[in-house]
Coordinates of C-alpha atoms and ligand atoms in Angstrom, one line a residue:
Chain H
X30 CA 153.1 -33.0 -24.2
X31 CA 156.0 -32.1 -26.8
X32 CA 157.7 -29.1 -26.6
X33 CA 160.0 -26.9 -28.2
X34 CA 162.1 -23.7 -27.6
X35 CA 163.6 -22.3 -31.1
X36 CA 166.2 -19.9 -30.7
X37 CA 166.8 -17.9 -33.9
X38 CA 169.8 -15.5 -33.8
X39 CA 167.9 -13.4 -36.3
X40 CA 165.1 -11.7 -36.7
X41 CA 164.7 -13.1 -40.5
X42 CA 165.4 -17.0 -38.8
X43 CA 163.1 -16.0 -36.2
X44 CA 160.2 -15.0 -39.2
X45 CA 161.4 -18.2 -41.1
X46 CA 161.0 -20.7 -38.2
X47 CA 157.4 -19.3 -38.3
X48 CA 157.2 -19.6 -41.4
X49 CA 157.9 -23.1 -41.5
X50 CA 155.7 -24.0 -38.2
X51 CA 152.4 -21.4 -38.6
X52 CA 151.6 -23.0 -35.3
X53 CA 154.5 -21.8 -33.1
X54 CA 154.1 -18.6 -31.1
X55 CA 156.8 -15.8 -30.4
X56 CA 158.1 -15.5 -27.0
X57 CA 159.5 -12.8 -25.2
X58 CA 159.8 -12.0 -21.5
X59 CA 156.5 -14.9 -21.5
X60 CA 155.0 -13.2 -18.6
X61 CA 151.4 -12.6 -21.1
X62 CA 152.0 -16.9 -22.4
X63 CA 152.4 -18.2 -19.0
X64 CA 149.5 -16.8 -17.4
X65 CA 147.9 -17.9 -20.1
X66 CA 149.1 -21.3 -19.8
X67 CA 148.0 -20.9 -16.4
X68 CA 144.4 -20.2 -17.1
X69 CA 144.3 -23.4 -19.4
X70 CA 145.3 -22.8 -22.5
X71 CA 148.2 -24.9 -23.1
X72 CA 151.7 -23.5 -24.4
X73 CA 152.0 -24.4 -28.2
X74 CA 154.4 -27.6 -29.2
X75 CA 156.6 -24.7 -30.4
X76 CA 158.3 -21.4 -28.9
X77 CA 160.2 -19.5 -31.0
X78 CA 161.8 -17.1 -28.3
X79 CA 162.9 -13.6 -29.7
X80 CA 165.4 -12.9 -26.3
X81 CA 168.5 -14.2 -27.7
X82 CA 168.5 -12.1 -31.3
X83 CA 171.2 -9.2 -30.1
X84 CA 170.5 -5.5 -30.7
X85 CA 166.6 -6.0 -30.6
X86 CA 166.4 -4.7 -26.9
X87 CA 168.2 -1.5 -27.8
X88 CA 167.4 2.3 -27.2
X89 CA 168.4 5.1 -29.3
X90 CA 167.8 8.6 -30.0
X91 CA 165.8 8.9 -33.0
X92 CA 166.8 10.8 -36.6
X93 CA 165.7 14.5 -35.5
X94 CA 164.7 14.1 -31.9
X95 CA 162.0 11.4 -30.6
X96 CA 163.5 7.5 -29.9
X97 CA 163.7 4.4 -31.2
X98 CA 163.0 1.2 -28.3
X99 CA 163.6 -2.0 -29.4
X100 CA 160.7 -4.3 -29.4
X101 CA 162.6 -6.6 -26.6
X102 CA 163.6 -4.0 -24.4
X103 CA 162.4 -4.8 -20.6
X104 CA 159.8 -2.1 -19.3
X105 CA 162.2 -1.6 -16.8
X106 CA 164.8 -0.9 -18.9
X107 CA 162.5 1.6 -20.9
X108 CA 161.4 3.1 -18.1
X109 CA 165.0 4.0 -16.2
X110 CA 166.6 4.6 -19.5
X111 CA 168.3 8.1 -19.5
X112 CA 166.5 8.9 -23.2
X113 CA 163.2 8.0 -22.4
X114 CA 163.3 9.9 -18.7
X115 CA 164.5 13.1 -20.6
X116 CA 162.8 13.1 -24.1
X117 CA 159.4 11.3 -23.0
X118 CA 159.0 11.2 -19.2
X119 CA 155.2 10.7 -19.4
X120 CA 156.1 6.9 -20.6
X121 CA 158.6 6.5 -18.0
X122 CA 155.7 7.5 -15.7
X123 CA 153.3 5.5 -17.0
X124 CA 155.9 2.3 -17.2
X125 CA 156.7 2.9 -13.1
X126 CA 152.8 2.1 -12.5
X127 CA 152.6 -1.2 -14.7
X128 CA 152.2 -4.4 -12.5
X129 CA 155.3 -4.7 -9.6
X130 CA 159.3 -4.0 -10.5
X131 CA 159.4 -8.3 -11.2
X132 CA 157.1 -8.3 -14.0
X133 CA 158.7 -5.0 -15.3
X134 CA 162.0 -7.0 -15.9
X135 CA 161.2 -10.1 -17.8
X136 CA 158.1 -8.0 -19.7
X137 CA 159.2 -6.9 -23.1
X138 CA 157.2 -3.2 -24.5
X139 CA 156.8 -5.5 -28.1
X140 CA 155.4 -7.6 -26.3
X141 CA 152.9 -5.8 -24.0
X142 CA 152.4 -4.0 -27.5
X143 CA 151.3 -7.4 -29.7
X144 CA 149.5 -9.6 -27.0
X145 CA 146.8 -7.0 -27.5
X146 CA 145.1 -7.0 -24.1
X147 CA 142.3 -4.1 -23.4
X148 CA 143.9 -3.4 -20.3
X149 CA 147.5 -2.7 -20.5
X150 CA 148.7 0.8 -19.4
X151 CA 152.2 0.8 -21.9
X152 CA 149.7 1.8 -25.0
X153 CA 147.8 4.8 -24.0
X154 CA 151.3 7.1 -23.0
X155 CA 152.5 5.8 -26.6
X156 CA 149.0 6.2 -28.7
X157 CA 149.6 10.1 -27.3
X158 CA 153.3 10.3 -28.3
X159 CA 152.2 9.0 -31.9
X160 CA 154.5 5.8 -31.9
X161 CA 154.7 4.0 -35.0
X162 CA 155.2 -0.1 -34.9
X163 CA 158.1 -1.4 -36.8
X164 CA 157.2 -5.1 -38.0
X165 CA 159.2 -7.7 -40.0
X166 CA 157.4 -10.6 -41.9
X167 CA 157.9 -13.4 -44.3
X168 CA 157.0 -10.3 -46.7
X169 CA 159.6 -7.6 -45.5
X170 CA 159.4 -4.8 -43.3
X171 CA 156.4 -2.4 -42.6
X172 CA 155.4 0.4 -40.1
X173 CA 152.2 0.6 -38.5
X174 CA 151.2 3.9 -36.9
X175 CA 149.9 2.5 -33.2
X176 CA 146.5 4.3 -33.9
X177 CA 146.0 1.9 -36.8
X178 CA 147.4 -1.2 -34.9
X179 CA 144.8 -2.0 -32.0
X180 CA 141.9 -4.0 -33.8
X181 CA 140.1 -5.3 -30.8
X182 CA 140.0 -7.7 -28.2
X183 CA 143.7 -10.3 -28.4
X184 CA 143.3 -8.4 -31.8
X185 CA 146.2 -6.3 -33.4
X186 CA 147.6 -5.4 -37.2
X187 CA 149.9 -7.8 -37.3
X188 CA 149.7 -11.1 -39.7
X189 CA 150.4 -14.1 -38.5
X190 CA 154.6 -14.7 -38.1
X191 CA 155.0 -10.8 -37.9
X192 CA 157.5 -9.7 -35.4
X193 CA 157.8 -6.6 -34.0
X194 CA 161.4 -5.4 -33.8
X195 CA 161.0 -1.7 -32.9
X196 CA 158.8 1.1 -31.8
X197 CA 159.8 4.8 -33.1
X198 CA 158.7 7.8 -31.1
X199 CA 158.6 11.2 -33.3
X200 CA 160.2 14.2 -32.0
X201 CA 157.2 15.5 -29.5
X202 CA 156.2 19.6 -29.5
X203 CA 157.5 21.6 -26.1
X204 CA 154.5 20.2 -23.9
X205 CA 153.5 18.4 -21.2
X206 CA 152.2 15.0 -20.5
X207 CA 151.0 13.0 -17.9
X208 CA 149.7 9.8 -17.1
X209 CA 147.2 8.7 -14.5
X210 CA 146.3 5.0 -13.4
X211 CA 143.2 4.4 -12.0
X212 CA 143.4 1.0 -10.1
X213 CA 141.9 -0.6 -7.4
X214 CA 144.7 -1.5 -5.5
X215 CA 148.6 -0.8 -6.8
X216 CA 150.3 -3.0 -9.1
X217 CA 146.8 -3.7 -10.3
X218 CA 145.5 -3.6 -13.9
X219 CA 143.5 -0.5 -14.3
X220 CA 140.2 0.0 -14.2
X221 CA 140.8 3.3 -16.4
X222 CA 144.1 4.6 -17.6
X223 CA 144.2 7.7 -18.9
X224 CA 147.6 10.0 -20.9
X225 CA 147.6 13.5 -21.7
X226 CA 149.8 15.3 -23.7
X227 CA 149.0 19.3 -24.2
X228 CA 151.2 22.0 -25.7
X229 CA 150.3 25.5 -24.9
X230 CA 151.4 28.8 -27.6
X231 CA 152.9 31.5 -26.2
X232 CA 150.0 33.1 -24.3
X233 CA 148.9 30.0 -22.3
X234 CA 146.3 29.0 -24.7
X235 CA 146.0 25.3 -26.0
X236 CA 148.2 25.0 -29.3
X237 CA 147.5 21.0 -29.2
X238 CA 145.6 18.4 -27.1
X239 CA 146.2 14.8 -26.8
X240 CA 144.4 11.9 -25.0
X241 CA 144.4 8.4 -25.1
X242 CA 142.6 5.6 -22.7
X243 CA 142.7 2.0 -21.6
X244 CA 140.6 -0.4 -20.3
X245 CA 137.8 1.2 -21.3
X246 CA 136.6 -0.1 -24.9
X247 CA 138.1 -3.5 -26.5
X248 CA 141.5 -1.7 -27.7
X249 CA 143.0 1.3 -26.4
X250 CA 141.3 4.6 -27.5
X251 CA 142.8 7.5 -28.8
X252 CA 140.3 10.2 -28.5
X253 CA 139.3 12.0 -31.6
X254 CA 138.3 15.4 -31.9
X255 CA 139.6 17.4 -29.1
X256 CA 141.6 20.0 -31.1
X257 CA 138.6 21.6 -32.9
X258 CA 137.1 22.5 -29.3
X259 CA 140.5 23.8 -27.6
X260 CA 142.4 25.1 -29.7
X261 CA 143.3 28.9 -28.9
X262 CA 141.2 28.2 -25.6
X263 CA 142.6 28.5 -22.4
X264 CA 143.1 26.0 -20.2
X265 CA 140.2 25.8 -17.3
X266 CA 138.3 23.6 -15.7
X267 CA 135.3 24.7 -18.0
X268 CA 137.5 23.6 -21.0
X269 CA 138.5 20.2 -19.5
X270 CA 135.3 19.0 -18.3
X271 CA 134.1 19.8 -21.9
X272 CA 136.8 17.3 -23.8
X273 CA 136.4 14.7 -21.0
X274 CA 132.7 14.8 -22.0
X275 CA 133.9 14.3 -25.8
X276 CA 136.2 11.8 -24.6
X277 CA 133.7 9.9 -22.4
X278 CA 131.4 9.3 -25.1
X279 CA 134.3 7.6 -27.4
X280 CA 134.5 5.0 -25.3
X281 CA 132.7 0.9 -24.8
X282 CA 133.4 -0.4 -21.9
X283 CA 133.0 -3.9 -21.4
X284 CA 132.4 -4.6 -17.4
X285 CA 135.3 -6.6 -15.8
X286 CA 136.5 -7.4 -12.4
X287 CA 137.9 -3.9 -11.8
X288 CA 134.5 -2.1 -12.6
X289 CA 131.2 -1.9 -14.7
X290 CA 130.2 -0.4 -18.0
X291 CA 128.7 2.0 -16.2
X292 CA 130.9 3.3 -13.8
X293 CA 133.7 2.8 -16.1
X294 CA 132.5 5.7 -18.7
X295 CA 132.2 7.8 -15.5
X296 CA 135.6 7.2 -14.4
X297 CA 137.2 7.5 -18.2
X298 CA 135.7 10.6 -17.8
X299 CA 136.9 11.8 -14.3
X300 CA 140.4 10.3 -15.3
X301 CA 139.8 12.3 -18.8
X302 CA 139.6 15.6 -16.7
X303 CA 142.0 15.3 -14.4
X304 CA 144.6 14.1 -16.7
X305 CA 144.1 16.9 -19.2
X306 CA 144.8 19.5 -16.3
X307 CA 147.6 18.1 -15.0
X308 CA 149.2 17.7 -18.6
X309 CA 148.5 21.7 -18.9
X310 CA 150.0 22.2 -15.3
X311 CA 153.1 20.5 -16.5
X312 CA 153.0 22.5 -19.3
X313 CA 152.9 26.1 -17.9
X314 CA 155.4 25.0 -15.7
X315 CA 158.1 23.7 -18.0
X316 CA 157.3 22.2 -21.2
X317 CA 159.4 19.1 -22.0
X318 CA 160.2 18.4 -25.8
X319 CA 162.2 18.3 -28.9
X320 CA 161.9 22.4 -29.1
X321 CA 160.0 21.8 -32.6
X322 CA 157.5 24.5 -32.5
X323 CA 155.8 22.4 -34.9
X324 CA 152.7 20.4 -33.4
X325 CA 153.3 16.7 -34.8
X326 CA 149.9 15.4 -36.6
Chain E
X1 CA 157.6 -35.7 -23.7
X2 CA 160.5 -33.6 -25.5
X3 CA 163.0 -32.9 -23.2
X4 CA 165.5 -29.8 -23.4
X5 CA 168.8 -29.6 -22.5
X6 CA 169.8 -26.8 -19.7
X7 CA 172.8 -25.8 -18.5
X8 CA 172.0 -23.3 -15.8
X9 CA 174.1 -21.9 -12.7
X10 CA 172.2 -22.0 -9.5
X11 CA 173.5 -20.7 -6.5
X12 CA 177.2 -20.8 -8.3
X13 CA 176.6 -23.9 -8.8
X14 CA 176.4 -25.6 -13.0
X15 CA 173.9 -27.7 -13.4
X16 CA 173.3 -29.9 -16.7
X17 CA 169.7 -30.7 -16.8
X18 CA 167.4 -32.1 -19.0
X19 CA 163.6 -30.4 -18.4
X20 CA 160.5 -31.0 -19.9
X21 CA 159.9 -27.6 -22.3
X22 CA 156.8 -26.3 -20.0
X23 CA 158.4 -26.4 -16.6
X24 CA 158.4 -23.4 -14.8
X25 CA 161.6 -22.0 -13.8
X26 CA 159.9 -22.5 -9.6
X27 CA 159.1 -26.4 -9.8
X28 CA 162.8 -26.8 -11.0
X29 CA 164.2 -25.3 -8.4
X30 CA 161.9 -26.9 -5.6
X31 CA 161.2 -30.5 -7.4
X32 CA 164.2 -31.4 -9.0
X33 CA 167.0 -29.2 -6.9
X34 CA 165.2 -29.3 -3.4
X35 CA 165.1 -25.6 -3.4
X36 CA 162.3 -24.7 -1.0
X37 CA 163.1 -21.4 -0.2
X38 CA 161.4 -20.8 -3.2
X39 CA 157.6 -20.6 -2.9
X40 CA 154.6 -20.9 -4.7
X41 CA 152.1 -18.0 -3.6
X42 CA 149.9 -16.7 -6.1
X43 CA 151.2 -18.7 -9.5
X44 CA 150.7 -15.8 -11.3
X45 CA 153.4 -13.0 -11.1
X46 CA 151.4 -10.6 -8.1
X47 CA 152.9 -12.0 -4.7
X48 CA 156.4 -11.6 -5.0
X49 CA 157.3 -15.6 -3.1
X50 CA 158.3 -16.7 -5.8
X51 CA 161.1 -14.0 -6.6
X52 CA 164.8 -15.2 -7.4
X53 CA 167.5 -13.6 -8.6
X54 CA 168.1 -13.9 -12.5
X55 CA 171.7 -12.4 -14.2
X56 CA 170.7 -10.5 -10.5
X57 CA 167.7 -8.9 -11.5
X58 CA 164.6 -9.8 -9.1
X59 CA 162.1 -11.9 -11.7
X60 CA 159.0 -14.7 -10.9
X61 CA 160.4 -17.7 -10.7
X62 CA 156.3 -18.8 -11.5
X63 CA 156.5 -17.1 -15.3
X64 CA 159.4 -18.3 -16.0
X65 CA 160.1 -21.3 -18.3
X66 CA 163.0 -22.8 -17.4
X67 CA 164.4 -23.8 -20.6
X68 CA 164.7 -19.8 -20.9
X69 CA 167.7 -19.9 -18.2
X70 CA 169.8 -21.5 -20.3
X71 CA 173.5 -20.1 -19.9
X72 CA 172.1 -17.8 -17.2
X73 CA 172.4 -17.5 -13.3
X74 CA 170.1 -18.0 -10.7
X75 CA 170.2 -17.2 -7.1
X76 CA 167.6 -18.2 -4.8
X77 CA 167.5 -17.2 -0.6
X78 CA 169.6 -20.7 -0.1
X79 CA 172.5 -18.8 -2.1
X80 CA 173.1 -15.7 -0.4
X81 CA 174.7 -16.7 2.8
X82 CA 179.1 -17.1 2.4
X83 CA 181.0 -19.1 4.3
X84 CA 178.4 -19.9 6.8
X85 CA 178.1 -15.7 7.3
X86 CA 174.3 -14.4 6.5
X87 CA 174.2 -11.8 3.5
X88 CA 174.0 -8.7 5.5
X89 CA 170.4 -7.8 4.1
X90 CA 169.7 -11.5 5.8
X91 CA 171.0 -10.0 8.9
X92 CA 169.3 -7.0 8.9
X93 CA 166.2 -9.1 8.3
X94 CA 167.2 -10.8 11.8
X95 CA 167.9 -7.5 13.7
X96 CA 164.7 -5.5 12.5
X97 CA 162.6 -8.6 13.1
X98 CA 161.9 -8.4 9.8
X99 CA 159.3 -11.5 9.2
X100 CA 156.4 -13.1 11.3
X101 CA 155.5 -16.5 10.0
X102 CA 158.6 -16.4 7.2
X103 CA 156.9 -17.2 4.3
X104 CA 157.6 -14.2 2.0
X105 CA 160.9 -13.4 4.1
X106 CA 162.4 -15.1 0.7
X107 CA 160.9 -13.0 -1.6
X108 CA 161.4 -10.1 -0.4
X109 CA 164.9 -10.5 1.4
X110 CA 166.5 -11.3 -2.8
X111 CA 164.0 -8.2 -3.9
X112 CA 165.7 -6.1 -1.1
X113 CA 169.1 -7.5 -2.6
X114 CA 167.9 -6.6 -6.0
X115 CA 166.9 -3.0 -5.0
X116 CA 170.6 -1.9 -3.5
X117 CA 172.4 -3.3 -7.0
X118 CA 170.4 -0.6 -8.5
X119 CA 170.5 1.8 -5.6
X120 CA 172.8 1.1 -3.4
X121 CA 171.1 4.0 -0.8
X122 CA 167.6 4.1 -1.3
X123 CA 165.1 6.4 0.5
X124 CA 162.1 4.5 2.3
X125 CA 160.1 6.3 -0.9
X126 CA 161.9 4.1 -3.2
X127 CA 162.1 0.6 -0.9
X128 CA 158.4 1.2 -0.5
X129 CA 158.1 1.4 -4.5
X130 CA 160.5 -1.7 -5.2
X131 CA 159.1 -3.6 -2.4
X132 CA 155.2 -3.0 -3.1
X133 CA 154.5 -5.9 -5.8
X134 CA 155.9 -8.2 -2.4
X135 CA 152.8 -8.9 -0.4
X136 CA 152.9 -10.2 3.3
X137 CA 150.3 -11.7 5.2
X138 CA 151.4 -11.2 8.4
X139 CA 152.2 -7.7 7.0
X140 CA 155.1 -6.5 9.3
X141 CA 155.8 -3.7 6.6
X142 CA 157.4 -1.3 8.8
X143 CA 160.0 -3.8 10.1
X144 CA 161.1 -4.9 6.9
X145 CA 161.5 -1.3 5.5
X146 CA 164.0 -0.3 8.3
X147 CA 165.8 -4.0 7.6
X148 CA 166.0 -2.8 4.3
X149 CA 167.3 0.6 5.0
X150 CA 169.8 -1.2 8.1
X151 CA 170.9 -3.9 4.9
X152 CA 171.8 -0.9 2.9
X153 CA 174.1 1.0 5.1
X154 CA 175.6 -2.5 6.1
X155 CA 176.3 -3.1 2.2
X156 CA 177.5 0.2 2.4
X157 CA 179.9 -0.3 4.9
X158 CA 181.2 -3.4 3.2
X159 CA 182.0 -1.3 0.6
X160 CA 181.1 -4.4 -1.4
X161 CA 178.1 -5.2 -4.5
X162 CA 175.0 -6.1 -2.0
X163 CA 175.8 -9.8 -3.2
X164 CA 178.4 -11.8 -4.8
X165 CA 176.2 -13.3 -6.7
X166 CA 177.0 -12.8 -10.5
X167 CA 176.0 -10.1 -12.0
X168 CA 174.0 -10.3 -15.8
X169 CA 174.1 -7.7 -18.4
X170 CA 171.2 -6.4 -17.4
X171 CA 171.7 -5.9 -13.8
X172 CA 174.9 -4.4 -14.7
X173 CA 173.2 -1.8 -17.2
X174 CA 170.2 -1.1 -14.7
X175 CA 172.6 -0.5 -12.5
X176 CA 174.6 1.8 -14.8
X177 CA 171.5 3.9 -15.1
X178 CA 170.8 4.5 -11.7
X179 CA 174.6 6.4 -11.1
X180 CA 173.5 8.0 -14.4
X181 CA 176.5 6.5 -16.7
X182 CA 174.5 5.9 -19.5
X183 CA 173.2 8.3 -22.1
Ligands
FAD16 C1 151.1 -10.0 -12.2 C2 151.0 -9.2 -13.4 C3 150.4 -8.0 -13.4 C4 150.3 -7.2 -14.5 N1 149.8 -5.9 -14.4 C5 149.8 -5.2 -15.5 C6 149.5 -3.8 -15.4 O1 149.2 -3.3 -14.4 N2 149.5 -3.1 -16.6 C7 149.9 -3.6 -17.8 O2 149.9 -2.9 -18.8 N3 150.2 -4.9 -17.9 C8 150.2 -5.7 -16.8 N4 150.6 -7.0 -16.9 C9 150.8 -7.5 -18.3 C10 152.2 -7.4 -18.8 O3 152.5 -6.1 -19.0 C11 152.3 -8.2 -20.1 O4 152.1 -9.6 -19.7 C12 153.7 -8.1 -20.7 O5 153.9 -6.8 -21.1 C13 153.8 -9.0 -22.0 O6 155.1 -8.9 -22.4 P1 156.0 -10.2 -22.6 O7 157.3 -9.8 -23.2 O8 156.1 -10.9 -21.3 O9 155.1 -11.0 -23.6 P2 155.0 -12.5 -24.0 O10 154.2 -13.2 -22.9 O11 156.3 -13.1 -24.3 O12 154.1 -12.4 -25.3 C14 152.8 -11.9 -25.3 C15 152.2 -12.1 -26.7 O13 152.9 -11.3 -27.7 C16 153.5 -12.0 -28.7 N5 154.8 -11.4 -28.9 C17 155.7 -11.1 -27.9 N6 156.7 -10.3 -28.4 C18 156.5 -10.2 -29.8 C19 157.2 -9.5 -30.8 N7 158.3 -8.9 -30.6 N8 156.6 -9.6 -32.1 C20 155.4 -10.3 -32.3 N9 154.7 -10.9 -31.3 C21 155.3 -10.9 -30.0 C22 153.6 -13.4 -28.1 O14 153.6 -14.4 -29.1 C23 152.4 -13.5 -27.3 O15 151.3 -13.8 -28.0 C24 150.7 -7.8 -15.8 C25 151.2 -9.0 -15.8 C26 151.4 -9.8 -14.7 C27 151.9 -11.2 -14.8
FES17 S1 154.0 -17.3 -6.8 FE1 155.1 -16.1 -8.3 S2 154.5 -14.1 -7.8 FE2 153.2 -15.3 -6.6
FES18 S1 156.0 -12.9 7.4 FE1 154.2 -14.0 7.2 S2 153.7 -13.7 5.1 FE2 155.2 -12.2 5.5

């Protein structure tokens, strides 16, 4: 069997060689296309690999707050980077729980982000921080908020030949966040994975929830609807049990390995809970942020 | 079959190679460089046997192609020893009766190695964290923590990098972060 490992210095080479070639596939740390390989389906006669175009594994503060991560930065480079710790710590905490410290530094965050898997953990932290997807094609340059970018199963936004060079985080409101990883042993996939951002006012009561699952549905799911109960409410267990219920009936889970349709509703809704209090723990005791009193839509 | 050209350093060693564009990074090393300290567990990124050093940074030698090492440097458990002297993570191994039947000893000796470029003195919190994707059947745990904690202060004492392997980029910058220099 042929093969072929293109090395474009440029992203616009890299979207031209694609171009020429609609067969070839991107490749980035190749930790997604190898186990894939493994399970039978063969490597295509073409790899245009993304590793050696400089500057596209970079991390920067972004204009006005928030960050900008490069679409081949390693998640272990995201996750110990001194920006991401201080501005965002809930992805750094979500990043820490994602497979073992190996996979973390050949995997790439573009491309946990574009081989559209139900059960990655790197997408529910960002569908809660609002990231937006930075993409470059044959036809120029779009962003693609990351609510609008999971289609389904292996499905995503992007056309055929688009690579994704960046991921921009806005500037987040004084809050706090967490993420909890629900797995059946550690360094597993989850079973549920569930983030929670929540910014309280001045008197403790919810200015702004956020919440966003994995594993539970064919694409991640950012939970709809949750600001209309709580905000002005206080936080209590009353409160949380309610959104988890709002949250719990969001989701499809298709059965797997790591649990059934069944008992994974339960558990997105257990993980729901428990992930929503915590965030509001965090945030009573010292909200992290941008200091924009502004909630970001 | 198309092969590609590869330069690659192994062990301080340049190779010019010419591999077949699907072979992993671990049938390289064993098949065509008779590296068998390199070992196939799992195949698929969870066990940690097939761990080698990369630019110095602890990757699967299973997902890796080998075409991608191309100008890079690989170490693998045959590479750490100098001038007949054991790396002193090796010898810590020794000491702390750090192994049973040996098999992951690799593995998790070069993820050890890995762990104290970042952090040169790491609480058992954090070896336990680093060392958790390594799995052991024989599952002497407690052994090889303390060999890695006795590896560290030896490393220490050397006042040295915990290997002389060469250092990437990337192992540099990780361990950059670690002492806080970036950002
Ligand atoms: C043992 C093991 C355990 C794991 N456990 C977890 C876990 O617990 N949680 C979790 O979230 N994930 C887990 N993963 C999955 C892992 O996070 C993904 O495989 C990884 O993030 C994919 O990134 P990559 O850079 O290796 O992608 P690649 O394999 O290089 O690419 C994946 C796909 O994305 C495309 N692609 C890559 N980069 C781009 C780009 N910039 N633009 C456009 N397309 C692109 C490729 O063409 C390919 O289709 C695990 C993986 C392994 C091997
Ligand atoms: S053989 Fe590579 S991790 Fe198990
Ligand atoms: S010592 Fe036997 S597998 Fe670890």
């Amino acid at each position: 069997m042929g093969f072929d490992l293109l090395e474009p210095r440029t992203v616009a080479e890299a979207v031209e060689l694609h171009a020429r070639d609609g067969n070839a596939v991107f490749l980035a740390g190749g930790t997604a296309l190898l186990i894939l390989q493994r399970q039978g389906l063969p490597l295509p006669r073409r790899l245009i690999s993304l590793r050696g175009i400089p500057g596209l594994d970079e991390i920067t503060a972004g204009p006005g707050g928030g960050l900008r991560i490069g679409a081949l930065a390693t998640l272990r480079q995201v996750e110990r980077h001194p920006l991401v710790v201080r501005r965002v710590p809930l992805l750094a905490e979500a990043l820490r729980q994602v497979a073992n410290v190996r996979v973390r530094h050949t995997a790439t965050l573009g491309g946990n982000l574009a081989h559209g898997d139900y059960r990655l953990d790197p997408p529910a932290p960002l569908l809660v921080l609002g990231a937006q997807v930075r993409a470059v094609g044959i036809g120029g340059e779009r962003e693609i908020a990351l609510a609008a970018f999971f289609r389904g199963l292996f499905e995503t936004a992007l056309q055929p030949g688009e690579v994704v060079t960046e991921l921009a985080i806005p500037p987040t409101p004084p809050s706090g966040g967490t993420y909890l990883k629900y797995a059946l042993s550690s360094n597993d996939w989850p079973c549920v994975g569930a983030a929670a951002l929540v910014a309280l006012d001045d008197h403790g009561r919810c200015r702004e929830v956020r919440l966003a699952l994995t594993a539970v549905a064919a694409a991640p799911v950012l939970v709809r609807g949750l600001d209309e109960l709580a905000r002005g409410e206080p936080v209590s267990d009353r409160l949380a049990a309610r959104l988890a219920d709002i949250a719990a009936a969001q989701v499809e889970p298709v059965g797997d390995q790591r649990g059934s349709e069944w008992y994974k509703r339960e558990m997105a809704r257990v993980f729901a809970r428990r992930a929503l209090l915590a965030a509001a723990r965090r945030a009573e005791a010292g909200p992290v942020g941008d200091g924009t009193k502004e909630p970001v839509a | 079959m198309n092969r590609n050209p590869l330069t690659v350093s192994v062990n301080g060693a340049e190779h010019v190679l010419s591999v077949p564009g699907d072979r992993r990074l671990l049938d390289l090393l064993r098949d065509e460089l008779g590296l068998m300290g390199v070992r196939e567990g799992c195949g698929v990124g969870a066990c940690g046997t097939c761990t080698v050093l990369l630019d110095g940074v602890p990757v699967n030698a299973c997902l890796t192609l080998a075409v991608t090492t191309r100008g890079r440097s690989v170490t693998t458990i045959e590479g750490l020893a100098r001038d007949g002297e054991l790396h002193p993570v090796q010898q810590a191994f020794l000491e702390e009766r750090g192994f049973q039947c040996g098999f992951c000893t690799p593995g998790m000796i070069l993820t050890a190695v890995g762990l104290l470029r970042e952090n040169p003195s790491p609480t058992v919190e954090e070896v336990t964290d680093y060392l958790g994707g390594n799995l052991c059947r024989c599952a002497g745990y407690p052994d090889m923590i303390r060999a890695v904690l006795r590896g560290a202060e030896r490393c220490r004492e050397a006042g040295g990098r915990p290997s002389a392997t060469p250092e990437g980029p990337e192992a540099a910058r990780l361990r950059a972060m670690g002492k806080g220099e970036e950002g």
